Structures are given as structure tokens and as C-alpha cells.
PDB file of C-alpha atoms in Angstrom:
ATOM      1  CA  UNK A   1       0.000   0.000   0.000  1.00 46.00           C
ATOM      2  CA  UNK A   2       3.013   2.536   1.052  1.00 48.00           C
ATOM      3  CA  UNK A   3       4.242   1.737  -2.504  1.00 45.00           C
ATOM      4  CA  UNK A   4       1.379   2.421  -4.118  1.00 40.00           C
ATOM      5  CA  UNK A   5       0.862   5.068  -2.873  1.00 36.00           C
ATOM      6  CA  UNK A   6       4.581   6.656  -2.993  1.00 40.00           C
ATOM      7  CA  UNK A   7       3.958   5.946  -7.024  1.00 36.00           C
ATOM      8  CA  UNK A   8       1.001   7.712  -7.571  1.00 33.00           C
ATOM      9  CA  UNK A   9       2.515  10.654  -5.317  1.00 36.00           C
ATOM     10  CA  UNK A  10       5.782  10.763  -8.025  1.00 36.00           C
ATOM     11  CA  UNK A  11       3.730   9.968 -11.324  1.00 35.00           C
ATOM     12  CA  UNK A  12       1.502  13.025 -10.227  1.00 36.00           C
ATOM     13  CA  UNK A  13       4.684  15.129  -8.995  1.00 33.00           C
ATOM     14  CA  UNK A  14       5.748  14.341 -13.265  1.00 36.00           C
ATOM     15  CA  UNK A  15       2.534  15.297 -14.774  1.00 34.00           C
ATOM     16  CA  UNK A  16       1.990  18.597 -12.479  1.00 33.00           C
ATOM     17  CA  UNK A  17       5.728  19.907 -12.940  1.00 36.00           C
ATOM     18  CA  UNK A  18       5.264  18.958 -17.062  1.00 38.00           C
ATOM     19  CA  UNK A  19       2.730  21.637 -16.815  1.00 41.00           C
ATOM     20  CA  UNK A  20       3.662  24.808 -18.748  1.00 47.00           C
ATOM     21  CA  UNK A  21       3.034  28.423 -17.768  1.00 62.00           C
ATOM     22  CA  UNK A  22       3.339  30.822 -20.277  1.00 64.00           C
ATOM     23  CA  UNK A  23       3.023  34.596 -20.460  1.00 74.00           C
ATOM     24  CA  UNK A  24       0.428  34.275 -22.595  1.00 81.00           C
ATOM     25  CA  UNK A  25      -2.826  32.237 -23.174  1.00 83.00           C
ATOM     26  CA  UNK A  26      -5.907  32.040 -24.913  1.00 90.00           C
ATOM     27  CA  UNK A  27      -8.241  34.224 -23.158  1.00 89.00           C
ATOM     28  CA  UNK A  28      -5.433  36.773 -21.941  1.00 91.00           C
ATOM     29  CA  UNK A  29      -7.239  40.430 -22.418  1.00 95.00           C
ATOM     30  CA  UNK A  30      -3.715  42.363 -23.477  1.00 95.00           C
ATOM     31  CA  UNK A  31      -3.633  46.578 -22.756  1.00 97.00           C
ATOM     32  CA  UNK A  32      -0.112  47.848 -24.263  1.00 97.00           C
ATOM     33  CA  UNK A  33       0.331  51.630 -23.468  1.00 98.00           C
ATOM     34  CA  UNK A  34       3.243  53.396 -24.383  1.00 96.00           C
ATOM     35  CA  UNK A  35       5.494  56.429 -26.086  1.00 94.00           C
ATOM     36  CA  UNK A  36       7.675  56.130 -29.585  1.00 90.00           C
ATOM     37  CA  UNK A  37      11.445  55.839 -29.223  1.00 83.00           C
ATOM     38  CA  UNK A  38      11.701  58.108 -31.880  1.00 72.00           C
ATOM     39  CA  UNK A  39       9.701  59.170 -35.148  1.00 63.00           C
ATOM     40  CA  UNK A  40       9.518  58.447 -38.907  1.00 60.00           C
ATOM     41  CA  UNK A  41       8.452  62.585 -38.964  1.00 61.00           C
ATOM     42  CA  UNK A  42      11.507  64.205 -37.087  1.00 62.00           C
ATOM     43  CA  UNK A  43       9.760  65.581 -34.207  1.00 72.00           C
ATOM     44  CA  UNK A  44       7.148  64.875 -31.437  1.00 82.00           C
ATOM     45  CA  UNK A  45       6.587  62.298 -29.547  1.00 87.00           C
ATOM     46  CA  UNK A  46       4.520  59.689 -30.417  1.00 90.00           C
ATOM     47  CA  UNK A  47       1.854  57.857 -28.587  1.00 93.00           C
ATOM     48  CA  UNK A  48       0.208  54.550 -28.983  1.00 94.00           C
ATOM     49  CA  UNK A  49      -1.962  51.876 -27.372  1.00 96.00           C
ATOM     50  CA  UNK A  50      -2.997  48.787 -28.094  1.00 96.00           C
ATOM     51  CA  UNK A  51      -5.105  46.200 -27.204  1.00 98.00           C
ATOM     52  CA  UNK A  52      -5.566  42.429 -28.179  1.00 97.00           C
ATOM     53  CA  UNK A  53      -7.542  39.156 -26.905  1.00 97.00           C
ATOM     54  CA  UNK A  54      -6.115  35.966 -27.007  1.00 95.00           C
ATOM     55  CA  UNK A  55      -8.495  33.848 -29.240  1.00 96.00           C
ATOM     56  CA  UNK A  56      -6.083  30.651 -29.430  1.00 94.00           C
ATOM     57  CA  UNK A  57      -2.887  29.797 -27.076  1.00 91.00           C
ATOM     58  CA  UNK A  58      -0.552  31.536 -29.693  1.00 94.00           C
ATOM     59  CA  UNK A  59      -2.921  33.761 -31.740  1.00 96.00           C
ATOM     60  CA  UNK A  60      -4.441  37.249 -30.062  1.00 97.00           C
ATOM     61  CA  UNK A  61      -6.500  40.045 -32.116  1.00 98.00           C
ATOM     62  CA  UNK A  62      -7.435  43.621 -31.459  1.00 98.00           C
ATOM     63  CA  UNK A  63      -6.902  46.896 -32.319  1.00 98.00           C
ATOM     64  CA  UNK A  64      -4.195  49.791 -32.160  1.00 96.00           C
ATOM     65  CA  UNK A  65      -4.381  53.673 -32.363  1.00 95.00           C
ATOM     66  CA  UNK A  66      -1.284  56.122 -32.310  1.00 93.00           C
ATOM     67  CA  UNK A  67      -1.066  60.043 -32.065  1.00 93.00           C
ATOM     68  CA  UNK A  68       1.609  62.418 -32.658  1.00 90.00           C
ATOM     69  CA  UNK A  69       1.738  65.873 -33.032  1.00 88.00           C
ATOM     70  CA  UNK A  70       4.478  68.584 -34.055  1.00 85.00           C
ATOM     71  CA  UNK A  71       4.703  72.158 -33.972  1.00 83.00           C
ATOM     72  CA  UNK A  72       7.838  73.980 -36.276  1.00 78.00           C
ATOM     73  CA  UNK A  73       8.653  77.989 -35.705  1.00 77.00           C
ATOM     74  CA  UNK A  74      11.237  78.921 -37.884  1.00 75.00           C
ATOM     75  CA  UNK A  75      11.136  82.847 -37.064  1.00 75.00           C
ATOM     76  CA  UNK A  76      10.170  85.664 -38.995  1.00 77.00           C
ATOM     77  CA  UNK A  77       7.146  83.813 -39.023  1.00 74.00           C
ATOM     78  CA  UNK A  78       7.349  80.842 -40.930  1.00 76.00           C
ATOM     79  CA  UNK A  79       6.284  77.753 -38.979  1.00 77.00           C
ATOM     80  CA  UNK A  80       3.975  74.609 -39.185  1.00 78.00           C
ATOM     81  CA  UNK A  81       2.028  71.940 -37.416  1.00 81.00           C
ATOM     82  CA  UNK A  82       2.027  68.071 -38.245  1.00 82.00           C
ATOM     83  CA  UNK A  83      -0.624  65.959 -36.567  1.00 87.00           C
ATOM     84  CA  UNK A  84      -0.448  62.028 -37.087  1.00 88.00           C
ATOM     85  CA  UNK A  85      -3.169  59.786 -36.062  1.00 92.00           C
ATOM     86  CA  UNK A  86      -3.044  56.193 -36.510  1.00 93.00           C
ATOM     87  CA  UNK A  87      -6.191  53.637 -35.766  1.00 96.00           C
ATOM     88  CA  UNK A  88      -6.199  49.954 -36.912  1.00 96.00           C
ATOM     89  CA  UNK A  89      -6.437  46.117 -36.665  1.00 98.00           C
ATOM     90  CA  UNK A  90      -3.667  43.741 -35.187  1.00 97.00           C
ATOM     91  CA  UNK A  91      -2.818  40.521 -34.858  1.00 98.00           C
ATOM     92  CA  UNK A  92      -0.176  38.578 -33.004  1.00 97.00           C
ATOM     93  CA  UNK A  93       1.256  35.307 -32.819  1.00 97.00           C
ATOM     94  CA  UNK A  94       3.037  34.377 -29.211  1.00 95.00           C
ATOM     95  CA  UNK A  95       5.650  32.384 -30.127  1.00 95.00           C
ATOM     96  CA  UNK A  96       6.446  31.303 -26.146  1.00 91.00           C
ATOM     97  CA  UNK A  97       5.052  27.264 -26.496  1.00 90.00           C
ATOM     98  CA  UNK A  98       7.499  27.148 -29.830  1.00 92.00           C
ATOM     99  CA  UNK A  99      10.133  28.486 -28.283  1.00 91.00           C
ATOM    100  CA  UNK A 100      10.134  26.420 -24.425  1.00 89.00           C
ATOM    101  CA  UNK A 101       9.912  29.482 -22.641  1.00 86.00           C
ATOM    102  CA  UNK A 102       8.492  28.208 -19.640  1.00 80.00           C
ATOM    103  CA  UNK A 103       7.179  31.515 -17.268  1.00 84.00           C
ATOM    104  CA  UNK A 104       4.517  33.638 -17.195  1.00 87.00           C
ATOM    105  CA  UNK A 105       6.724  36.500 -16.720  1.00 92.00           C
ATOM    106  CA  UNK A 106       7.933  36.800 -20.523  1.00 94.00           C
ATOM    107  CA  UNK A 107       5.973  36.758 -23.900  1.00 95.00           C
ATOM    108  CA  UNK A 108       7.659  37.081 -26.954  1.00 96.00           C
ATOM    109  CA  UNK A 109       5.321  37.873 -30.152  1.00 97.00           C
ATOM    110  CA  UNK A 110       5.182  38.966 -33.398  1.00 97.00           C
ATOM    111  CA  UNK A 111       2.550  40.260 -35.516  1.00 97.00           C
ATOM    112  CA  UNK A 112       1.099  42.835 -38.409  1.00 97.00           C
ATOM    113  CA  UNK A 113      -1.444  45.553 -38.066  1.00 96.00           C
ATOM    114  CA  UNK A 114      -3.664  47.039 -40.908  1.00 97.00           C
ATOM    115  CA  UNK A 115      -5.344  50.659 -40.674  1.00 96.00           C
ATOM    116  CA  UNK A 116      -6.202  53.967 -41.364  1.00 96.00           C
ATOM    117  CA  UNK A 117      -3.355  56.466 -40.713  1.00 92.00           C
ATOM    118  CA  UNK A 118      -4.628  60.630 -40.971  1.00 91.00           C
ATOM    119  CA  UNK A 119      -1.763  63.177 -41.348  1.00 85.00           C
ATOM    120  CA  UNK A 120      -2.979  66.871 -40.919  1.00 84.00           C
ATOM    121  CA  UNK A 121      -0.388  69.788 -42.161  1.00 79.00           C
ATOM    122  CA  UNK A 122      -0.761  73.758 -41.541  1.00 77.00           C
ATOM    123  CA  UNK A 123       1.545  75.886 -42.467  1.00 75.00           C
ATOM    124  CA  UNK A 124       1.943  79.735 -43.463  1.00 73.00           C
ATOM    125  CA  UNK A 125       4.385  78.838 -46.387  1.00 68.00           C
ATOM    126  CA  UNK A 126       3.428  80.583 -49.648  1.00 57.00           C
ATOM    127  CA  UNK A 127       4.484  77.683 -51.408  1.00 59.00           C
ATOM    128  CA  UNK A 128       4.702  74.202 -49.265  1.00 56.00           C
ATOM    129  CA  UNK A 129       3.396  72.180 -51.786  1.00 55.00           C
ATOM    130  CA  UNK A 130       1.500  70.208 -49.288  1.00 56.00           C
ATOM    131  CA  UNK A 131      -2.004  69.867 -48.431  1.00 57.00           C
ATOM    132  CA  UNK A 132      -4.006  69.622 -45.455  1.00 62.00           C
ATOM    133  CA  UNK A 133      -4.290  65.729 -45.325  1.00 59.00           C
ATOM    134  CA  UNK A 134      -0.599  64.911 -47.701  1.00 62.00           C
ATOM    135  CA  UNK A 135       0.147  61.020 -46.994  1.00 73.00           C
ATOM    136  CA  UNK A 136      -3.185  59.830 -44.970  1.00 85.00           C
ATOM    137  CA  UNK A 137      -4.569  56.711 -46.393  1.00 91.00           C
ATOM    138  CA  UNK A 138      -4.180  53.133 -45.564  1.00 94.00           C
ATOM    139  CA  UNK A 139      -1.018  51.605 -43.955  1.00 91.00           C
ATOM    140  CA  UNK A 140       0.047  48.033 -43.610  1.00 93.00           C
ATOM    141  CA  UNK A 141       3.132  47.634 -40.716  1.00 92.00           C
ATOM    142  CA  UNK A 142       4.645  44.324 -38.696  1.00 95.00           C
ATOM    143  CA  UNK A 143       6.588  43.938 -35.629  1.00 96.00           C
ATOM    144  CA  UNK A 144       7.711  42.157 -32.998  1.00 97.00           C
ATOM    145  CA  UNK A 145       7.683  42.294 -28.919  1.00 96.00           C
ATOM    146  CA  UNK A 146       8.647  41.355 -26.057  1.00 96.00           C
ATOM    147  CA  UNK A 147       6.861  41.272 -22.745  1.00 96.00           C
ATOM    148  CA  UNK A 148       8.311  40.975 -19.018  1.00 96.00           C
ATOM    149  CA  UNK A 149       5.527  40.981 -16.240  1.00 95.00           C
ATOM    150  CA  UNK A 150       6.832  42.178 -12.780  1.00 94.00           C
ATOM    151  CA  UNK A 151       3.328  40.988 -11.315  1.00 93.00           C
ATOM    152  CA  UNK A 152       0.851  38.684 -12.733  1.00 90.00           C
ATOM    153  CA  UNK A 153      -1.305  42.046 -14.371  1.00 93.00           C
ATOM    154  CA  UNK A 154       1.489  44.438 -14.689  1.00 96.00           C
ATOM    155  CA  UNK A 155       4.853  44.609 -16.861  1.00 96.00           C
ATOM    156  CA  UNK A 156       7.051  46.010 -19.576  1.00 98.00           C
ATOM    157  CA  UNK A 157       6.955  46.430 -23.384  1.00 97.00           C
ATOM    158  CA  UNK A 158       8.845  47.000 -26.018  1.00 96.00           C
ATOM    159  CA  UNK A 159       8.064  46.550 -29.800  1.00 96.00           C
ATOM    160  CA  UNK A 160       9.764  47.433 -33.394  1.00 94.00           C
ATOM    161  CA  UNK A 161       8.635  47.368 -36.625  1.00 90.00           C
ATOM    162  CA  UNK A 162       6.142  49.671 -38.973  1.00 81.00           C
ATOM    163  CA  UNK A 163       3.854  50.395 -35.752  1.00 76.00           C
ATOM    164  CA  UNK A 164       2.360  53.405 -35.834  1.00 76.00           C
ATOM    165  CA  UNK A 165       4.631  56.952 -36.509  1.00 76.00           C
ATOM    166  CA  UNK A 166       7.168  55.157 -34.779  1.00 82.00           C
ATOM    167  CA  UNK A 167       9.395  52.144 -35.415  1.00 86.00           C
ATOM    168  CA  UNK A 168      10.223  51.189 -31.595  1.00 90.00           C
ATOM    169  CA  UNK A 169       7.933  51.694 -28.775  1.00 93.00           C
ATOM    170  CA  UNK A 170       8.480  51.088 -25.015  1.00 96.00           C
ATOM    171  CA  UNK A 171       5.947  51.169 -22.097  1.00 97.00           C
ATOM    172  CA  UNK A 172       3.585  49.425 -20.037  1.00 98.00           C
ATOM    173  CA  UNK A 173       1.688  46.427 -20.363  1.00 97.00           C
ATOM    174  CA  UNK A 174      -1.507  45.140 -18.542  1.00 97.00           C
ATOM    175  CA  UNK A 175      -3.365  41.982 -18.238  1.00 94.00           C
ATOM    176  CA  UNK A 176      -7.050  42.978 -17.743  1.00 92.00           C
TER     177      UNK A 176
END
């Protein structure tokens, strides 16, 4: 009976520690909030959020938006104002169960994002050659990310890639 017993208590000791945490699963509600690194319009600082559900253990969907905004004085004058507003779909894969990273504390992902970007220009140049909405239309962008959670709701970002009027991002990310 002690044997028995001593057996079942180690086969179950294999199959519980065989279980894998990851820092991301199907379900996971995923809040990304942070500022641009730098910008593809030489000024400002950008601003972006996003926000994805997992549907599958490697695959999450949502959406994005990103805002920056630019003001130029040259003197005598002469200045302008850039406003950049990106809204739009994403999708991720998590790429944790591929690569055996066994925590919930990191999640490593990849992913591409389709939208709308709006660019607004004013100036008080005679002869910019620009118009009010110059480059707005529809923008296709990928990336990839990586996650560390300090908690299990709260953590790091940091992302590069065509995201937004940026192409690296850092801030913080929630589970909801």
C-alpha cells in the first residue's frame, strides 16, 4: 500500500511539474500603453496603445491607435504643425510554447497591423506644396515584442517594426 501510494505521489509530482506556464494564453485580455522611441516625422513624440484578446494559445487580435503631433517655428514667421493619427487592426502570434519558454513573466510575439493612418499639415508657407491631409490613407506595418511581467497584471513592453509613426515603442503592459 506505502508503494502504491509513494507511485502515484511521483507519477503526479511528473505530470503537475510537465505543466507549462506561459506569459500568454488564450483568453489573456492584453492593454499595451506606451510612447515612440523616436519618429519616422523628425519631431514629437509619439503615442500609442494597443489592445488584443487571445483567441487561441498563440494567436491574439485587437486593435491599435497612435497620435503624434508637431509644432515647427522657424522665425520671422514661418512655422507649421504636423498631426499624425493612426487607428487599426492587429494581430499577433506568441511564439512562447514554440520556443520552451516556460514563465509567465515573458511573452515574446510577433505580428502585423492594418489601418487607417490621418496626417494633418498647416503651415503659413506661400508655397509648401503640401495639403491639409498629404500622406493619410491606408497603412500596412509588422513587428515584434517582447513582454516581461513584474506581477501577474502588470509589466514592460517594447516593440519594433512599422507600428504606428514610430518604429520602436516602449511602455507598459496590462493583463485585464
Amino acid at each position: 500500500m506505502k508503494k502504491t501510494v509513494l507511485f502515484l505521489l511521483l507519477v503526479s509530482t511528473a505530470f503537475i511539474s510537465q505543466a507549462q506556464k506561459f506569459g500568454y494564453s488564450k483568453g489573456d485580455n492584453l492593454l499595451n500603453v506606451g510612447v515612440g522611441v523616436n519618429s519616422f516625422y523628425n519631431g514629437g513624440i509619439p503615442f500609442g496603445a494597443s489592445y488584443e484578446k487571445g483567441i487561441t494559445n498563440d494567436i491574439s487580435v485587437g486593435a491599435n491607435a497612435d497620435y503624434l503631433s508637431n509644432n515647427y517655428n522657424y522665425g520671422s514667421g514661418i512655422s507649421y504643425k504636423f498631426t499624425a493619427i493612426y487607428v487599426g487592426a492587429r494581430a499577433s502570434y506568441h511564439f512562447n510554447k514554440l520556443l520552451k519558454i516556460n514563465t509567465e513573466k515573458i511573452d515574446v510575439y510577433g505580428g502585423a497591423t492594418i489601418g487607417y493612418r490621418s496626417f494633418k499639415w498647416k503651415d503659413n508657407f506661400s508655397n509648401s506644396g503640401l495639403d491639409d491631409s498629404y500622406g493619410s490613407g491606408v497603412y500596412l506595418g509588422v513587428y515584434a515584442g517582447g513582454k516581461y511581467y513584474f506581477s501577474k497584471k502588470i509589466g514592460v513592453f517594447t516593440e519594433v517594426g512599422d507600428i504606428g509613426s514610430t518604429n520602436a515603442r516602449i511602455g507598459l503592459a496590462f493583463k485585464l
